[in-house]
């Protein structure tokens, strides 16, 4: 019974996080025409250029990062994260493509996107999971080089992705 309650709570958190994550990406970032950091930023660039589905693109891009990070992060973390990634993908590609986008001020869209993505990631991290993506890379680098700051590594990767989106979105 306890095992079921833990699973149910993790699934509930995944669903809430998936909804928040998809809101940040589909409702605000995509429609405002900018790429946030991480693999979701790369997926938004691919969506803009070639029309690829955002969630599925993130999921596919995660596969090599999962394989590389397994050694550093362990199977338990990867299993939880895989479940979270699948839920986020469903919300991105099935549920939130039907939600009307925000069409207001782009600066506000960026702010709202950051708030929703931040809340989603905070909930996932609190349950010992993540949305995958550059978290795999960041946490693997941190495990290999404990003296490096997770924030600095994340910021470096995100800035590179944001700069890649600049010429695409203008």
mmCIF file of C-alpha atoms in Angstrom:
data_model
loop_
_atom_site.group_PDB
_atom_site.id
_atom_site.type_symbol
_atom_site.label_atom_id
_atom_site.label_comp_id
_atom_site.label_asym_id
_atom_site.label_seq_id
_atom_site.Cartn_x
_atom_site.Cartn_y
_atom_site.Cartn_z
ATOM 1 C CA UNK A 1 0.000 0.000 0.000
ATOM 2 C CA UNK A 2 2.821 2.414 0.862
ATOM 3 C CA UNK A 3 4.559 1.676 -2.438
ATOM 4 C CA UNK A 4 1.344 2.508 -4.335
ATOM 5 C CA UNK A 5 0.960 5.805 -2.446
ATOM 6 C CA UNK A 6 4.520 6.814 -3.316
ATOM 7 C CA UNK A 7 3.945 5.888 -6.963
ATOM 8 C CA UNK A 8 0.618 7.785 -7.020
ATOM 9 C CA UNK A 9 2.211 10.882 -5.451
ATOM 10 C CA UNK A 10 5.090 10.786 -7.936
ATOM 11 C CA UNK A 11 2.619 10.436 -10.818
ATOM 12 C CA UNK A 12 0.520 13.340 -9.509
ATOM 13 C CA UNK A 13 3.623 15.525 -9.209
ATOM 14 C CA UNK A 14 4.689 14.464 -12.725
ATOM 15 C CA UNK A 15 1.265 15.496 -14.074
ATOM 16 C CA UNK A 16 1.300 18.866 -12.303
ATOM 17 C CA UNK A 17 4.889 19.445 -13.404
ATOM 18 C CA UNK A 18 4.068 18.343 -16.957
ATOM 19 C CA UNK A 19 1.216 20.843 -17.110
ATOM 20 C CA UNK A 20 3.403 23.649 -15.748
ATOM 21 C CA UNK A 21 6.272 22.695 -18.080
ATOM 22 C CA UNK A 22 4.007 22.589 -21.141
ATOM 23 C CA UNK A 23 2.466 25.920 -20.162
ATOM 24 C CA UNK A 24 5.909 27.493 -20.019
ATOM 25 C CA UNK A 25 6.975 26.027 -23.358
ATOM 26 C CA UNK A 26 3.830 25.811 -25.526
ATOM 27 C CA UNK A 27 1.797 28.690 -24.174
ATOM 28 C CA UNK A 28 4.523 31.263 -23.628
ATOM 29 C CA UNK A 29 7.989 30.490 -25.071
ATOM 30 C CA UNK A 30 6.855 29.029 -28.409
ATOM 31 C CA UNK A 31 4.364 31.756 -29.144
ATOM 32 C CA UNK A 32 6.709 34.532 -28.064
ATOM 33 C CA UNK A 33 9.359 33.200 -30.436
ATOM 34 C CA UNK A 34 12.308 32.491 -28.176
ATOM 35 C CA UNK A 35 14.255 29.425 -27.113
ATOM 36 C CA UNK A 36 14.711 28.947 -23.386
ATOM 37 C CA UNK A 37 17.767 26.992 -22.349
ATOM 38 C CA UNK A 38 17.998 23.242 -22.276
ATOM 39 C CA UNK A 39 16.793 20.640 -24.705
ATOM 40 C CA UNK A 40 13.375 22.278 -24.784
ATOM 41 C CA UNK A 41 15.087 25.305 -26.355
ATOM 42 C CA UNK A 42 16.687 23.078 -28.991
ATOM 43 C CA UNK A 43 13.306 21.405 -29.566
ATOM 44 C CA UNK A 44 11.648 24.803 -30.037
ATOM 45 C CA UNK A 45 14.294 25.697 -32.618
ATOM 46 C CA UNK A 46 13.642 22.376 -34.427
ATOM 47 C CA UNK A 47 9.889 23.009 -34.230
ATOM 48 C CA UNK A 48 10.288 26.469 -35.708
ATOM 49 C CA UNK A 49 12.611 25.352 -38.510
ATOM 50 C CA UNK A 50 11.158 21.950 -39.453
ATOM 51 C CA UNK A 51 7.819 21.625 -37.628
ATOM 52 C CA UNK A 52 8.996 18.739 -35.425
ATOM 53 C CA UNK A 53 6.860 18.059 -32.334
ATOM 54 C CA UNK A 54 8.472 19.674 -29.305
ATOM 55 C CA UNK A 55 7.892 16.945 -26.722
ATOM 56 C CA UNK A 56 8.942 14.077 -28.969
ATOM 57 C CA UNK A 57 12.049 15.988 -30.052
ATOM 58 C CA UNK A 58 13.020 16.540 -26.406
ATOM 59 C CA UNK A 59 12.437 12.853 -25.675
ATOM 60 C CA UNK A 60 14.602 11.729 -28.616
ATOM 61 C CA UNK A 61 17.382 14.190 -27.729
ATOM 62 C CA UNK A 62 17.340 12.812 -24.178
ATOM 63 C CA UNK A 63 18.221 9.235 -25.183
ATOM 64 C CA UNK A 64 21.977 9.747 -25.715
ATOM 65 C CA UNK A 65 22.220 11.930 -22.610
ATOM 66 C CA UNK A 66 20.503 9.231 -20.547
ATOM 67 C CA UNK A 67 22.885 6.576 -21.807
ATOM 68 C CA UNK A 68 25.941 8.699 -21.028
ATOM 69 C CA UNK A 69 24.710 9.808 -17.597
ATOM 70 C CA UNK A 70 23.615 6.355 -16.370
ATOM 71 C CA UNK A 71 27.063 5.701 -14.957
ATOM 72 C CA UNK A 72 27.057 8.900 -12.905
ATOM 73 C CA UNK A 73 23.426 9.211 -11.827
ATOM 74 C CA UNK A 74 22.252 5.643 -11.315
ATOM 75 C CA UNK A 75 19.285 3.618 -12.487
ATOM 76 C CA UNK A 76 16.779 4.822 -9.877
ATOM 77 C CA UNK A 77 17.136 8.500 -10.862
ATOM 78 C CA UNK A 78 16.964 7.622 -14.557
ATOM 79 C CA UNK A 79 13.782 5.558 -14.096
ATOM 80 C CA UNK A 80 12.041 8.371 -12.233
ATOM 81 C CA UNK A 81 13.211 10.906 -14.786
ATOM 82 C CA UNK A 82 12.072 8.743 -17.699
ATOM 83 C CA UNK A 83 8.555 8.688 -16.242
ATOM 84 C CA UNK A 84 8.624 12.468 -15.783
ATOM 85 C CA UNK A 85 9.913 12.975 -19.334
ATOM 86 C CA UNK A 86 7.130 10.847 -20.820
ATOM 87 C CA UNK A 87 4.462 12.775 -18.904
ATOM 88 C CA UNK A 88 5.998 16.109 -19.974
ATOM 89 C CA UNK A 89 6.068 14.886 -23.592
ATOM 90 C CA UNK A 90 2.374 13.966 -23.473
ATOM 91 C CA UNK A 91 1.456 17.350 -22.044
ATOM 92 C CA UNK A 92 3.590 19.145 -24.651
ATOM 93 C CA UNK A 93 2.482 17.242 -27.741
ATOM 94 C CA UNK A 94 -1.048 16.075 -26.895
ATOM 95 C CA UNK A 95 -2.656 18.315 -24.284
ATOM 96 C CA UNK A 96 -1.179 21.802 -24.630
ATOM 97 C CA UNK A 97 -1.180 21.969 -28.420
ATOM 98 C CA UNK A 98 -4.930 22.486 -27.961
ATOM 99 C CA UNK A 99 -4.571 25.320 -25.433
ATOM 100 C CA UNK A 100 -4.767 28.831 -26.891
ATOM 101 C CA UNK A 101 -1.369 30.539 -26.833
ATOM 102 C CA UNK A 102 -0.533 33.742 -25.037
ATOM 103 C CA UNK A 103 -0.396 36.528 -27.612
ATOM 104 C CA UNK A 104 0.565 39.479 -25.441
ATOM 105 C CA UNK A 105 3.839 41.206 -24.685
ATOM 106 C CA UNK A 106 6.939 39.104 -25.487
ATOM 107 C CA UNK A 107 8.789 40.273 -22.388
ATOM 108 C CA UNK A 108 5.897 39.143 -20.201
ATOM 109 C CA UNK A 109 5.812 35.854 -22.118
ATOM 110 C CA UNK A 110 9.486 35.300 -21.276
ATOM 111 C CA UNK A 111 8.817 36.086 -17.623
ATOM 112 C CA UNK A 112 5.769 33.783 -17.457
ATOM 113 C CA UNK A 113 7.665 31.045 -19.263
ATOM 114 C CA UNK A 114 10.475 31.241 -16.717
ATOM 115 C CA UNK A 115 8.054 31.152 -13.792
ATOM 116 C CA UNK A 116 6.143 28.123 -15.106
ATOM 117 C CA UNK A 117 9.299 26.235 -16.083
ATOM 118 C CA UNK A 118 10.912 27.052 -12.743
ATOM 119 C CA UNK A 119 7.894 25.768 -10.796
ATOM 120 C CA UNK A 120 7.769 22.592 -12.885
ATOM 121 C CA UNK A 121 11.449 21.852 -12.382
ATOM 122 C CA UNK A 122 11.318 22.659 -8.660
ATOM 123 C CA UNK A 123 8.516 20.133 -8.167
ATOM 124 C CA UNK A 124 10.376 17.469 -10.132
ATOM 125 C CA UNK A 125 13.670 18.068 -8.320
ATOM 126 C CA UNK A 126 11.912 17.933 -4.964
ATOM 127 C CA UNK A 127 10.657 14.416 -5.778
ATOM 128 C CA UNK A 128 14.115 13.240 -6.888
ATOM 129 C CA UNK A 129 13.395 13.458 -10.608
ATOM 130 C CA UNK A 130 13.970 15.911 -13.447
ATOM 131 C CA UNK A 131 12.688 16.764 -16.901
ATOM 132 C CA UNK A 132 15.851 15.211 -18.314
ATOM 133 C CA UNK A 133 17.704 17.181 -20.921
ATOM 134 C CA UNK A 134 20.662 19.201 -19.840
ATOM 135 C CA UNK A 135 20.008 18.122 -16.239
ATOM 136 C CA UNK A 136 21.634 14.818 -17.215
ATOM 137 C CA UNK A 137 24.623 16.667 -18.561
ATOM 138 C CA UNK A 138 24.866 19.082 -15.643
ATOM 139 C CA UNK A 139 24.500 16.436 -12.927
ATOM 140 C CA UNK A 140 26.966 14.120 -14.675
ATOM 141 C CA UNK A 141 29.543 16.903 -14.916
ATOM 142 C CA UNK A 142 28.926 17.743 -11.246
ATOM 143 C CA UNK A 143 29.396 14.080 -10.246
ATOM 144 C CA UNK A 144 32.665 13.914 -12.165
ATOM 145 C CA UNK A 145 33.898 17.364 -11.069
ATOM 146 C CA UNK A 146 32.371 18.090 -7.629
ATOM 147 C CA UNK A 147 34.195 21.416 -7.342
ATOM 148 C CA UNK A 148 32.136 22.910 -10.184
ATOM 149 C CA UNK A 149 28.924 24.751 -9.408
ATOM 150 C CA UNK A 150 25.728 23.194 -10.789
ATOM 151 C CA UNK A 151 24.447 26.720 -11.432
ATOM 152 C CA UNK A 152 27.522 27.724 -13.419
ATOM 153 C CA UNK A 153 27.429 24.586 -15.572
ATOM 154 C CA UNK A 154 23.687 24.977 -16.186
ATOM 155 C CA UNK A 155 24.074 28.650 -17.030
ATOM 156 C CA UNK A 156 26.866 27.927 -19.519
ATOM 157 C CA UNK A 157 24.860 25.258 -21.348
ATOM 158 C CA UNK A 158 21.687 27.393 -21.347
ATOM 159 C CA UNK A 159 23.462 30.484 -22.674
ATOM 160 C CA UNK A 160 24.846 28.459 -25.582
ATOM 161 C CA UNK A 161 21.359 27.184 -26.466
ATOM 162 C CA UNK A 162 19.769 30.618 -26.089
ATOM 163 C CA UNK A 163 22.419 32.052 -28.414
ATOM 164 C CA UNK A 164 21.649 29.306 -30.955
ATOM 165 C CA UNK A 165 18.004 30.393 -30.886
ATOM 166 C CA UNK A 166 18.810 34.054 -31.456
ATOM 167 C CA UNK A 167 19.378 33.868 -35.244
ATOM 168 C CA UNK A 168 16.421 31.488 -35.636
ATOM 169 C CA UNK A 169 13.851 33.608 -33.796
ATOM 170 C CA UNK A 170 15.446 37.000 -34.269
#
